[in-house]
Amino acid sequence: MVSNRTLNRKPGFNTWLPYLLILPAVVFLVTFLLYPMIRALINSFFNYQRTKPKQYGFIGLENYKALFQDDDLLPSLLISLKWVVVEVGLQTVIGLMAALLLNRRMKLQGVLRTVIFVPWAISGVLTGILWMLIFDDNFGLINNVFEMWGLTPRSWLGNTSLAFPSVVIAELWRGIPFLAITILAALQTIPDEVYESAKMDGANRATVLFRITLPLIKESIMYATLMRCIWAFQSVDLIMTMTNGGPLGVTTTFALYMYETSVTTGNYGYGSTLAMLSFLILIGFTIAYLKANSYGMEDN
Amino acid sequence: MKTSWKEKTINIFVIYIPLIVLVFFVVTPIFWTLSLSFKHSSDIVSEHFTILPDPFTLENYTKSWSTGRISQYFMNSAIISISAVICVTIIVILNGFALSRFRFRGKNLFMVFMLMTQMLPRIIIISPLYLLMRDLGLVDKLASCIIVEIATAIPFQTLLMKGFMSGVPKEIDEAAEIDGCTKMQTLFTVILPVIVPGILTVFSFAFINCWNEYLLPYTFLSSGSKFPLSVGLRYMITQMSIDYGGLAAGAITAIIPPLCLFGYVQRYLVSGMSAGAIKG
């Protein structure tokens, strides 16, 4: 270190250099991520509506009180809960299955991995469009095949009981790769000897899976499902594309309701209050999730 | 070791059938959209249903590209993504260098700050961001999308880049410094040439994310001539009569660039995921 200091021509410059290096990043992050967050907090205490600029002003906790009188809030929160639980549950089970299958040494392993991971690179809007073309009333693949087989075509995205499951399938398609990739990465850290010695002891497949593999990759599954819950809670692009919250609001998640209130309708004040609520929900959920996770660890 | 007949039958049910179902599930929507995109619009709406296009036509591609707006959407997507990604790559190289080669006060704070901003859902800050863009006079300008996409990409691309740079042994720096290189010369002449694959990976990941971005352009941009593909295609389905062939062709066009880069980053996916550096 001493020799370095004498060799570098400007030692004073080198102490400042790391700060100069991170300066652009800090400027971007503070201006476009931190500042909007603070502004959302401030706006949540204001009456701030695009359509009523004259009423602009500080109103204290009025927006927060309004949460309790909002008839659309609870239904959207329940839909979000259903959305996150169903979506992340299915993604985890199928993602785990996919990872276990893709971890086996077999022919075409590389090709199969590429094919199954492809939806990761496809956006929510495009996934929505691809699945709309499957579910479309008149020209969709499913209804055409149904007609060919003599079954009654259904209005998959227009029916109040079919729309939610249809959207879940589309989002599932896009979400499986993330879980599969994360779990596969964890599976690859398990040395072969572990499996070999289990086999020597005469353990069957189910025992190996539940007693050896799953406990070893538990942490990765926990991390991936947590990320996925946060992601599913906030994502709007796919639902916006496929149903835009309809029919009759059965696919209006909390995130979509928040977007409509704050951006589409232009109620920046109350919209920010909803944003603060969702921030609190996410923080609370993350802390509870991590706690529950570590309590589980102590049991083992 | 020989596998018994019984084990082979079990394998069919627990391995091969699930794999086939999974592949079928993943491939079907892409295959069907591809098929629609090559059908004549009259064949799409006709009573007679075929899985494969018959006759095969490129009409949807040529029409949506020339008379439709797909070419313009494509250009906008390209301008936004390429300019954002170039800036991100430069910023992230500087970040990665600072984090992997220097000890400085506030380093941990900076790391925690980045992780927190990475977790922050954008839907929460979208309305203040819109207001900020309005104040800056950037609403309905491509620049609004570019700068916010740079900001969003920084945290996890930095983690990825830091990983690549930390992989370069520090002895190489020391040797270069003994030869009289300054810190910055070391970065550009010694470290960067070694981590070209890493830089390309960061570039590809960032490009896929920018290309797929929807919420920001949908919120900031209002005139059709500024739309990137994500917003333009979403706009096509809100029309009274949807041009299905054109929509399918547009969707396939939009999928191609990220898919090409996906081929490149795929081998880093599994290792990158364990580093926790990849967004869902």
Coordinates of C-alpha atoms in Angstrom, one line a residue:
Chain A
M1 CA 0.0 0.0 0.0
V2 CA 2.8 2.4 0.9
S3 CA 4.5 1.8 -2.4
N4 CA 1.2 2.5 -4.2
R5 CA 0.8 5.8 -2.5
T6 CA 4.3 7.0 -3.5
L7 CA 3.8 5.7 -7.0
N8 CA 0.5 7.5 -7.7
R9 CA 1.1 11.0 -8.7
K10 CA -1.9 12.5 -7.0
P11 CA -2.7 10.8 -3.7
G12 CA -5.3 13.4 -2.8
F13 CA -7.1 12.7 -6.0
N14 CA -7.2 9.0 -5.3
T15 CA -9.1 9.5 -2.0
W16 CA -11.7 11.4 -3.9
L17 CA -11.8 9.1 -6.9
P18 CA -14.3 6.5 -5.6
Y19 CA -16.8 9.3 -4.8
L20 CA -16.4 10.7 -8.3
L21 CA -16.9 7.3 -9.7
I22 CA -20.2 6.7 -7.9
L23 CA -21.4 10.2 -8.3
P24 CA -23.4 9.7 -11.6
A25 CA -25.2 6.7 -10.0
V26 CA -26.0 8.6 -6.8
V27 CA -27.4 11.5 -8.8
F28 CA -29.6 9.2 -10.9
L29 CA -30.8 7.2 -7.9
V30 CA -31.5 10.2 -5.7
T31 CA -33.3 12.2 -8.3
F32 CA -35.3 9.5 -10.0
L33 CA -35.9 7.0 -7.2
L34 CA -35.4 8.5 -3.8
Y35 CA -36.9 12.0 -4.5
P36 CA -40.1 10.6 -6.0
M37 CA -40.5 8.3 -3.0
I38 CA -40.2 11.4 -0.7
R39 CA -42.6 13.3 -2.9
A40 CA -45.1 10.5 -2.8
L41 CA -45.0 10.7 1.0
I42 CA -45.5 14.5 0.9
N43 CA -48.3 14.3 -1.7
S44 CA -50.2 11.8 0.5
F45 CA -50.9 14.6 2.9
F46 CA -52.2 17.0 0.2
N47 CA -55.4 17.4 -1.7
Y48 CA -53.8 17.2 -5.1
Q49 CA -56.0 16.4 -8.1
R50 CA -55.3 17.2 -11.8
T51 CA -58.9 18.0 -12.4
K52 CA -59.3 20.3 -9.4
P53 CA -56.2 22.4 -9.2
K54 CA -57.9 25.2 -7.2
Q55 CA -58.5 22.8 -4.3
Y56 CA -54.7 22.1 -3.9
G57 CA -53.6 22.3 -0.3
F58 CA -52.4 20.5 2.8
I59 CA -55.1 18.4 4.3
G60 CA -53.3 16.5 7.0
L61 CA -54.5 12.9 7.5
E62 CA -57.7 13.3 5.4
N63 CA -56.4 11.1 2.6
Y64 CA -55.6 8.4 5.2
K65 CA -59.0 8.7 6.7
A66 CA -60.5 8.4 3.2
L67 CA -58.9 4.9 2.9
F68 CA -61.6 3.6 5.4
Q69 CA -64.4 5.0 3.2
D70 CA -63.1 3.7 -0.1
D71 CA -65.4 0.9 -1.3
D72 CA -63.1 -0.1 -4.1
L73 CA -60.0 -0.6 -1.8
L74 CA -60.8 -3.8 0.0
P75 CA -62.0 -5.7 -3.0
S76 CA -58.8 -4.8 -4.9
L77 CA -56.7 -5.8 -1.9
L78 CA -58.4 -9.2 -1.8
I79 CA -57.9 -9.7 -5.5
S80 CA -54.3 -8.8 -5.1
L81 CA -54.0 -11.3 -2.2
K82 CA -55.6 -14.0 -4.3
W83 CA -53.4 -13.1 -7.3
V84 CA -50.1 -13.2 -5.2
V85 CA -51.0 -16.5 -3.4
V86 CA -52.3 -18.4 -6.4
E87 CA -49.6 -17.1 -8.8
V88 CA -46.6 -17.5 -6.5
G89 CA -47.9 -20.9 -5.2
L90 CA -48.2 -22.3 -8.7
Q91 CA -45.0 -20.8 -10.0
T92 CA -43.1 -22.3 -7.0
V93 CA -44.5 -25.8 -7.5
I94 CA -44.1 -25.9 -11.2
G95 CA -40.8 -23.9 -11.2
L96 CA -39.4 -26.5 -8.6
M97 CA -40.6 -29.3 -10.8
A98 CA -39.0 -27.7 -13.9
A99 CA -35.7 -27.2 -12.1
L100 CA -35.6 -30.8 -10.8
L101 CA -36.2 -32.0 -14.4
L102 CA -33.7 -29.7 -16.0
N103 CA -31.0 -30.6 -13.4
R104 CA -30.9 -34.2 -14.6
R105 CA -28.2 -35.2 -17.0
M106 CA -29.9 -36.1 -20.3
K107 CA -29.9 -35.6 -24.0
L108 CA -31.0 -32.2 -25.2
Q109 CA -30.5 -30.8 -21.7
G110 CA -29.2 -27.5 -23.2
V111 CA -32.0 -27.1 -25.7
L112 CA -34.7 -27.9 -23.1
R113 CA -33.3 -25.3 -20.7
T114 CA -33.2 -22.7 -23.4
V115 CA -36.8 -23.4 -24.4
I116 CA -38.2 -23.5 -20.9
F117 CA -36.4 -20.3 -19.9
V118 CA -37.4 -18.3 -22.9
P119 CA -40.5 -16.6 -21.4
W120 CA -38.2 -14.9 -19.0
A121 CA -37.0 -12.6 -21.8
I122 CA -40.6 -11.7 -22.9
S123 CA -42.3 -8.7 -21.4
G124 CA -45.7 -8.6 -19.6
V125 CA -47.4 -6.8 -22.5
L126 CA -46.1 -9.3 -25.1
T127 CA -47.1 -12.2 -22.8
G128 CA -50.5 -10.6 -22.6
I129 CA -50.8 -10.4 -26.3
L130 CA -49.6 -14.0 -26.9
W131 CA -52.2 -15.3 -24.5
M132 CA -54.9 -13.0 -25.8
L133 CA -54.4 -14.6 -29.1
I134 CA -54.9 -18.0 -27.4
F135 CA -58.0 -16.9 -25.4
D136 CA -59.7 -14.7 -28.0
D137 CA -63.4 -15.3 -28.3
N138 CA -63.5 -15.6 -32.1
F139 CA -59.9 -16.2 -33.4
G140 CA -58.2 -17.7 -30.4
L141 CA -56.6 -21.1 -30.5
I142 CA -58.6 -22.6 -27.6
N143 CA -62.1 -21.7 -29.0
N144 CA -61.1 -22.9 -32.4
V145 CA -59.9 -26.2 -31.1
F146 CA -63.1 -26.4 -28.9
E147 CA -65.2 -25.9 -32.0
M148 CA -63.3 -28.6 -33.9
W149 CA -63.9 -31.0 -31.0
G150 CA -67.6 -30.1 -30.8
L151 CA -67.3 -28.2 -27.4
T152 CA -69.0 -24.9 -26.7
P153 CA -66.6 -22.0 -27.1
R154 CA -66.3 -19.8 -24.0
S155 CA -65.5 -16.1 -23.5
W156 CA -62.3 -16.7 -21.6
L157 CA -61.4 -13.1 -20.8
G158 CA -65.0 -11.7 -20.8
N159 CA -66.5 -14.1 -18.3
T160 CA -66.4 -13.1 -14.6
S161 CA -65.5 -16.6 -13.5
L162 CA -63.0 -17.4 -16.3
A163 CA -61.1 -14.2 -16.6
F164 CA -59.0 -14.5 -13.4
P165 CA -57.9 -18.1 -14.1
S166 CA -57.1 -17.2 -17.7
V167 CA -54.9 -14.3 -16.6
V168 CA -53.2 -16.5 -13.9
I169 CA -52.2 -19.0 -16.6
A170 CA -50.6 -16.2 -18.7
E171 CA -48.6 -14.8 -15.8
L172 CA -47.7 -18.3 -14.8
W173 CA -46.2 -18.8 -18.2
R174 CA -43.9 -15.8 -17.7
G175 CA -43.1 -16.5 -14.0
I176 CA -42.0 -20.2 -14.2
P177 CA -38.5 -19.4 -15.6
F178 CA -37.5 -17.1 -12.7
L179 CA -38.3 -19.8 -10.1
A180 CA -36.8 -22.6 -12.2
I181 CA -33.6 -20.7 -12.9
T182 CA -33.1 -19.7 -9.2
I183 CA -33.9 -23.2 -7.9
L184 CA -31.7 -24.8 -10.6
A185 CA -28.8 -22.5 -9.5
A186 CA -29.3 -23.8 -5.9
L187 CA -29.6 -27.4 -7.0
Q188 CA -26.2 -27.1 -8.8
T189 CA -24.5 -26.3 -5.5
I190 CA -25.5 -29.7 -4.0
P191 CA -22.5 -32.1 -4.5
D192 CA -23.2 -35.4 -6.2
E193 CA -21.8 -37.3 -3.2
V194 CA -24.8 -36.3 -1.2
Y195 CA -27.1 -38.1 -3.6
E196 CA -24.8 -41.0 -3.9
S197 CA -24.5 -41.7 -0.2
A198 CA -28.3 -41.3 0.1
K199 CA -28.7 -44.0 -2.7
M200 CA -26.2 -46.3 -0.8
D201 CA -28.4 -46.0 2.2
G202 CA -31.3 -47.2 0.1
A203 CA -33.4 -43.9 0.1
N204 CA -36.0 -43.8 -2.6
R205 CA -36.8 -40.8 -4.8
A206 CA -39.4 -39.2 -2.5
T207 CA -37.2 -39.5 0.5
V208 CA -34.3 -37.9 -1.3
L209 CA -36.5 -35.0 -2.5
F210 CA -38.2 -34.2 0.8
R211 CA -35.4 -35.1 3.2
I212 CA -32.3 -34.0 1.3
T213 CA -32.9 -31.8 -1.7
L214 CA -35.6 -29.5 -0.4
P215 CA -34.0 -28.7 3.0
L216 CA -30.8 -27.9 1.2
I217 CA -32.4 -25.5 -1.3
K218 CA -34.9 -24.1 1.1
E219 CA -33.2 -20.7 1.4
S220 CA -33.1 -20.2 -2.3
I221 CA -36.8 -21.1 -2.6
M222 CA -37.6 -18.6 0.2
Y223 CA -35.6 -15.9 -1.5
A224 CA -37.2 -16.5 -4.9
T225 CA -40.8 -16.7 -3.6
L226 CA -40.3 -13.5 -1.6
M227 CA -39.0 -11.6 -4.8
R228 CA -41.9 -13.1 -6.7
C229 CA -44.5 -12.0 -4.2
I230 CA -43.2 -8.4 -4.3
W231 CA -43.1 -8.6 -8.1
A232 CA -46.6 -10.1 -8.4
F233 CA -48.1 -7.6 -6.0
Q234 CA -46.8 -4.6 -8.1
S235 CA -47.1 -5.9 -11.7
V236 CA -49.7 -4.3 -13.8
D237 CA -48.6 -4.7 -17.5
L238 CA -50.0 -8.2 -18.2
I239 CA -53.4 -7.6 -16.6
M240 CA -53.7 -4.2 -18.2
T241 CA -53.1 -5.8 -21.6
M242 CA -55.4 -8.8 -21.2
T243 CA -58.4 -7.5 -19.3
N244 CA -57.6 -4.0 -18.0
G245 CA -59.1 -5.0 -14.7
G246 CA -62.4 -6.3 -16.1
P247 CA -64.8 -7.9 -16.5
L248 CA -66.7 -6.1 -13.7
G249 CA -63.4 -5.5 -11.9
V250 CA -62.7 -9.2 -11.1
T251 CA -59.1 -8.7 -12.2
T252 CA -58.6 -5.2 -10.8
T253 CA -55.6 -5.8 -8.4
F254 CA -54.6 -3.2 -5.9
A255 CA -51.6 -2.2 -8.1
L256 CA -54.0 -1.6 -11.0
Y257 CA -56.4 0.3 -8.8
M258 CA -53.6 2.5 -7.5
Y259 CA -52.3 3.2 -11.0
E260 CA -55.8 4.2 -12.2
T261 CA -56.4 6.4 -9.2
S262 CA -53.0 8.2 -9.3
V263 CA -52.1 8.4 -13.0
T264 CA -55.2 7.8 -15.1
T265 CA -57.6 9.8 -13.0
G266 CA -54.9 12.2 -11.9
N267 CA -55.7 12.1 -8.1
Y268 CA -52.0 12.5 -7.1
G269 CA -52.8 13.1 -3.5
Y270 CA -55.0 10.1 -2.7
G271 CA -53.0 8.0 -5.2
S272 CA -49.9 8.7 -3.1
T273 CA -51.7 7.6 0.0
L274 CA -52.5 4.3 -1.7
A275 CA -48.8 4.1 -2.6
M276 CA -47.8 4.6 1.0
L277 CA -50.3 1.9 2.0
S278 CA -48.8 -0.6 -0.5
F279 CA -45.3 0.4 0.7
L280 CA -46.3 -0.4 4.3
I281 CA -47.9 -3.7 3.2
L282 CA -44.8 -4.7 1.4
I283 CA -42.5 -3.8 4.3
G284 CA -44.7 -5.6 6.8
F285 CA -45.0 -8.6 4.5
T286 CA -41.3 -8.8 4.0
I287 CA -40.4 -8.6 7.7
A288 CA -43.1 -11.2 8.6
Y289 CA -41.9 -13.4 5.8
L290 CA -38.3 -13.2 6.8
K291 CA -39.2 -13.8 10.5
A292 CA -41.4 -16.8 9.7
N293 CA -38.5 -18.1 7.6
S294 CA -35.9 -17.9 10.3
Y295 CA -38.3 -19.4 13.0
G296 CA -38.6 -22.3 10.6
M297 CA -34.8 -22.6 10.5
E298 CA -34.6 -22.8 14.3
D299 CA -36.9 -25.8 14.3
N300 CA -34.6 -27.8 12.1
Chain B
M1 CA -25.7 -49.3 -13.6
K2 CA -28.6 -50.9 -15.6
T3 CA -32.0 -49.3 -15.1
S4 CA -34.7 -51.9 -14.7
W5 CA -37.9 -52.1 -16.7
K6 CA -39.9 -50.9 -13.7
E7 CA -37.6 -47.9 -13.3
K8 CA -38.0 -47.0 -17.0
T9 CA -41.8 -46.9 -16.7
I10 CA -41.6 -44.7 -13.6
N11 CA -39.2 -42.4 -15.5
I12 CA -41.7 -42.0 -18.3
F13 CA -44.3 -40.7 -15.9
V14 CA -42.2 -38.6 -13.6
I15 CA -39.7 -37.2 -16.1
Y16 CA -40.7 -37.4 -19.7
I17 CA -44.4 -36.7 -19.6
P18 CA -44.0 -33.6 -17.3
L19 CA -41.2 -32.4 -19.5
I20 CA -43.3 -32.7 -22.7
V21 CA -46.2 -31.0 -21.0
L22 CA -44.0 -28.1 -19.8
V23 CA -42.4 -27.7 -23.3
F24 CA -45.8 -27.8 -24.9
F25 CA -47.1 -25.1 -22.5
V26 CA -44.2 -22.8 -23.1
V27 CA -44.1 -23.3 -26.9
T28 CA -47.8 -23.1 -27.8
P29 CA -48.4 -19.3 -27.4
I30 CA -45.3 -18.5 -29.4
F31 CA -46.0 -21.1 -32.0
W32 CA -49.6 -19.9 -32.4
T33 CA -48.7 -16.3 -32.7
L34 CA -46.0 -17.2 -35.3
S35 CA -48.6 -19.1 -37.2
L36 CA -51.2 -16.3 -37.1
S37 CA -48.6 -13.8 -38.3
F38 CA -48.1 -15.8 -41.5
K39 CA -51.8 -16.1 -42.3
H40 CA -53.8 -14.0 -44.7
S41 CA -56.2 -11.8 -42.7
S42 CA -59.1 -13.4 -44.6
D43 CA -57.9 -16.8 -43.4
I44 CA -57.7 -15.6 -39.8
V45 CA -61.4 -14.6 -39.7
S46 CA -62.7 -17.4 -41.9
E47 CA -64.8 -20.2 -40.5
H48 CA -62.4 -22.9 -41.7
F49 CA -59.8 -23.2 -39.0
T50 CA -56.2 -24.4 -39.6
I51 CA -53.3 -24.6 -37.2
L52 CA -50.7 -23.8 -39.8
P53 CA -50.9 -20.9 -42.2
D54 CA -52.3 -22.1 -45.6
P55 CA -51.3 -20.4 -47.8
F56 CA -48.3 -18.9 -46.2
T57 CA -47.8 -15.1 -46.5
L58 CA -45.5 -12.3 -45.3
E59 CA -48.3 -9.7 -45.9
N60 CA -48.7 -9.0 -42.2
Y61 CA -45.1 -8.2 -41.7
T62 CA -44.7 -6.0 -44.8
K63 CA -48.0 -4.2 -44.2
S64 CA -47.5 -3.5 -40.5
W65 CA -43.9 -2.4 -41.2
S66 CA -44.7 -0.1 -44.1
T67 CA -48.2 1.3 -43.7
G68 CA -48.7 0.4 -40.0
R69 CA -46.6 2.0 -37.3
I70 CA -44.6 -1.0 -36.3
S71 CA -41.4 0.4 -37.9
Q72 CA -41.8 3.7 -36.0
Y73 CA -42.5 1.8 -32.7
F74 CA -39.5 -0.3 -33.4
M75 CA -37.2 2.7 -33.9
N76 CA -38.5 4.4 -30.7
S77 CA -37.8 1.2 -28.8
A78 CA -34.4 1.0 -30.3
I79 CA -33.5 4.7 -29.5
I80 CA -34.8 4.4 -25.9
S81 CA -33.1 1.1 -25.2
I82 CA -29.8 1.7 -26.9
S83 CA -29.2 5.2 -25.4
A84 CA -30.3 4.0 -21.9
V85 CA -28.2 0.9 -22.0
I86 CA -25.0 2.8 -23.2
C87 CA -25.4 5.2 -20.3
V88 CA -26.1 2.4 -17.8
T89 CA -23.1 0.4 -18.9
I90 CA -20.7 3.4 -18.5
I91 CA -22.2 4.3 -15.0
V92 CA -22.1 0.7 -13.9
I93 CA -18.5 0.2 -15.0
L94 CA -17.5 3.3 -12.8
N95 CA -19.6 1.9 -9.9
G96 CA -18.2 -1.5 -10.2
F97 CA -14.6 -0.1 -10.3
A98 CA -15.3 2.0 -7.2
L99 CA -16.9 -0.9 -5.3
S100 CA -14.4 -3.6 -6.2
R101 CA -11.2 -1.7 -6.0
F102 CA -11.5 1.0 -3.4
R103 CA -12.2 1.2 0.3
F104 CA -14.1 4.4 1.2
R105 CA -16.3 5.8 3.9
G106 CA -20.0 5.3 3.0
K107 CA -19.4 2.3 0.8
N108 CA -21.7 0.1 2.8
L109 CA -24.3 2.8 3.0
F110 CA -24.2 3.1 -0.8
M111 CA -24.6 -0.7 -1.2
V112 CA -27.6 -0.7 1.2
F113 CA -29.1 2.3 -0.6
M114 CA -28.8 0.5 -3.9
L115 CA -30.4 -2.7 -2.6
M116 CA -33.2 -0.7 -1.1
T117 CA -33.9 1.2 -4.4
Q118 CA -33.8 -2.1 -6.2
M119 CA -36.6 -3.5 -4.0
L120 CA -38.7 -0.4 -4.4
P121 CA -41.7 -1.1 -6.6
R122 CA -42.0 1.5 -9.3
I123 CA -45.7 1.5 -9.2
I124 CA -45.4 3.3 -5.9
I125 CA -43.3 6.2 -7.4
I126 CA -44.9 6.4 -10.8
S127 CA -47.2 9.4 -10.1
P128 CA -44.5 11.5 -8.5
L129 CA -42.2 10.5 -11.4
Y130 CA -44.8 11.7 -13.8
L131 CA -45.1 15.0 -12.0
L132 CA -41.3 15.3 -11.9
M133 CA -41.1 14.8 -15.7
R134 CA -43.9 17.4 -16.1
D135 CA -41.8 19.9 -14.1
L136 CA -38.7 19.1 -16.1
G137 CA -40.7 19.6 -19.3
L138 CA -39.9 16.1 -20.4
V139 CA -43.5 14.7 -20.7
D140 CA -44.0 13.1 -24.1
K141 CA -40.3 13.1 -24.9
L142 CA -38.3 9.9 -25.2
A143 CA -35.7 11.4 -22.8
S144 CA -38.1 10.9 -19.9
C145 CA -38.1 7.2 -20.5
I146 CA -34.4 7.0 -21.1
I147 CA -33.3 8.7 -17.8
V148 CA -35.7 6.8 -15.6
E149 CA -34.8 3.5 -17.2
I150 CA -31.1 4.3 -16.5
A151 CA -31.9 5.0 -12.8
T152 CA -33.9 1.7 -12.5
A153 CA -31.2 -0.4 -14.1
I154 CA -28.3 0.9 -12.0
P155 CA -28.7 -1.2 -8.8
F156 CA -28.8 -4.7 -10.1
Q157 CA -26.5 -4.1 -13.1
T158 CA -23.9 -2.7 -10.6
L159 CA -24.1 -5.8 -8.5
L160 CA -23.5 -7.9 -11.7
M161 CA -20.6 -5.7 -12.8
K162 CA -19.0 -5.7 -9.4
G163 CA -19.0 -9.5 -9.5
F164 CA -17.2 -9.5 -12.9
M165 CA -14.6 -7.0 -11.7
S166 CA -14.0 -8.7 -8.4
G167 CA -13.1 -11.7 -10.5
V168 CA -10.1 -10.0 -11.9
P169 CA -7.1 -10.5 -9.6
K170 CA -5.9 -7.3 -7.9
E171 CA -2.2 -8.3 -8.6
I172 CA -2.9 -7.2 -12.2
D173 CA -3.7 -3.7 -11.0
E174 CA -0.7 -3.5 -8.8
A175 CA 1.6 -4.6 -11.7
A176 CA 0.0 -1.9 -13.9
E177 CA 0.5 0.7 -11.2
I178 CA 4.1 -0.2 -10.8
D179 CA 4.5 0.4 -14.5
G180 CA 3.2 3.9 -13.8
C181 CA -0.5 3.7 -14.7
T182 CA -2.9 5.9 -12.8
K183 CA -6.1 4.3 -11.4
M184 CA -8.2 5.3 -14.3
Q185 CA -5.6 4.1 -16.8
T186 CA -5.6 0.8 -15.0
L187 CA -9.3 0.5 -15.4
F188 CA -9.4 1.3 -19.1
T189 CA -6.2 -0.4 -20.3
V190 CA -6.0 -3.4 -18.0
I191 CA -9.3 -4.3 -16.3
L192 CA -11.9 -3.5 -19.1
P193 CA -10.3 -5.7 -21.8
V194 CA -10.4 -8.7 -19.5
I195 CA -14.0 -8.4 -18.6
V196 CA -15.5 -7.8 -22.1
P197 CA -17.8 -10.8 -21.8
G198 CA -19.0 -9.4 -18.5
I199 CA -19.7 -6.0 -20.1
L200 CA -21.6 -7.6 -22.9
T201 CA -23.7 -9.6 -20.3
V202 CA -24.6 -6.4 -18.4
F203 CA -25.4 -4.7 -21.8
S204 CA -27.7 -7.6 -22.8
F205 CA -29.5 -7.8 -19.4
A206 CA -30.1 -4.1 -19.4
F207 CA -31.2 -4.1 -23.0
I208 CA -33.8 -6.8 -22.5
N209 CA -35.2 -5.0 -19.5
C210 CA -35.3 -1.6 -21.3
W211 CA -36.8 -3.1 -24.4
N212 CA -39.6 -4.8 -22.4
E213 CA -40.4 -1.7 -20.3
Y214 CA -44.0 -0.7 -20.4
L215 CA -45.1 1.3 -17.4
L216 CA -42.8 4.3 -17.9
P217 CA -43.4 5.0 -21.6
Y218 CA -47.1 4.3 -21.1
T219 CA -47.2 6.9 -18.4
F220 CA -44.9 9.5 -19.8
L221 CA -45.7 9.4 -23.6
S222 CA -48.9 10.5 -25.1
S223 CA -48.4 10.9 -28.9
G224 CA -48.5 7.8 -31.0
S225 CA -45.4 8.8 -32.9
K226 CA -43.3 8.5 -29.7
F227 CA -44.5 5.1 -28.6
P228 CA -42.1 2.2 -28.2
L229 CA -43.3 -1.3 -29.3
S230 CA -44.6 -2.3 -25.8
V231 CA -47.0 0.7 -25.7
G232 CA -47.8 0.7 -29.4
L233 CA -48.8 -3.0 -29.4
R234 CA -50.9 -2.5 -26.3
Y235 CA -52.5 0.5 -28.1
M236 CA -53.3 -1.8 -31.1
I237 CA -55.5 -4.0 -29.0
T238 CA -57.6 -1.2 -27.6
Q239 CA -58.7 -0.3 -31.2
M240 CA -62.4 -1.1 -32.1
S241 CA -61.4 -3.6 -34.8
I242 CA -58.2 -5.4 -34.0
D243 CA -55.9 -6.3 -36.9
Y244 CA -55.0 -9.8 -35.6
G245 CA -52.5 -10.6 -38.3
G246 CA -50.7 -7.3 -37.8
L247 CA -50.8 -7.7 -34.0
A248 CA -49.2 -11.1 -34.3
A249 CA -46.6 -9.9 -36.7
G250 CA -45.9 -6.9 -34.4
A251 CA -45.6 -9.2 -31.4
I252 CA -43.1 -11.5 -33.2
T253 CA -41.1 -8.4 -34.3
A254 CA -40.9 -7.2 -30.7
I255 CA -39.8 -10.6 -29.4
I256 CA -36.9 -11.0 -31.7
P257 CA -34.3 -8.6 -30.3
P258 CA -34.6 -9.8 -26.6
L259 CA -34.7 -13.4 -27.8
C260 CA -31.4 -12.9 -29.7
L261 CA -29.7 -11.5 -26.6
F262 CA -31.3 -14.1 -24.4
G263 CA -29.2 -16.7 -26.3
Y264 CA -26.2 -14.8 -25.2
V265 CA -27.1 -14.2 -21.5
Q266 CA -28.7 -17.6 -21.0
R267 CA -25.5 -19.2 -19.8
Y268 CA -25.0 -16.5 -17.2
L269 CA -28.6 -16.8 -16.0
V270 CA -28.1 -19.7 -13.6
S271 CA -24.9 -18.4 -12.1
G272 CA -26.1 -14.7 -12.1
M273 CA -29.2 -15.7 -10.3
S274 CA -27.3 -17.2 -7.4
A275 CA -25.5 -13.9 -7.0
G276 CA -29.0 -12.3 -6.6
A277 CA -28.3 -9.9 -9.3
I278 CA -31.2 -10.6 -11.6
K279 CA -34.6 -9.0 -11.6
G280 CA -37.7 -11.2 -12.0

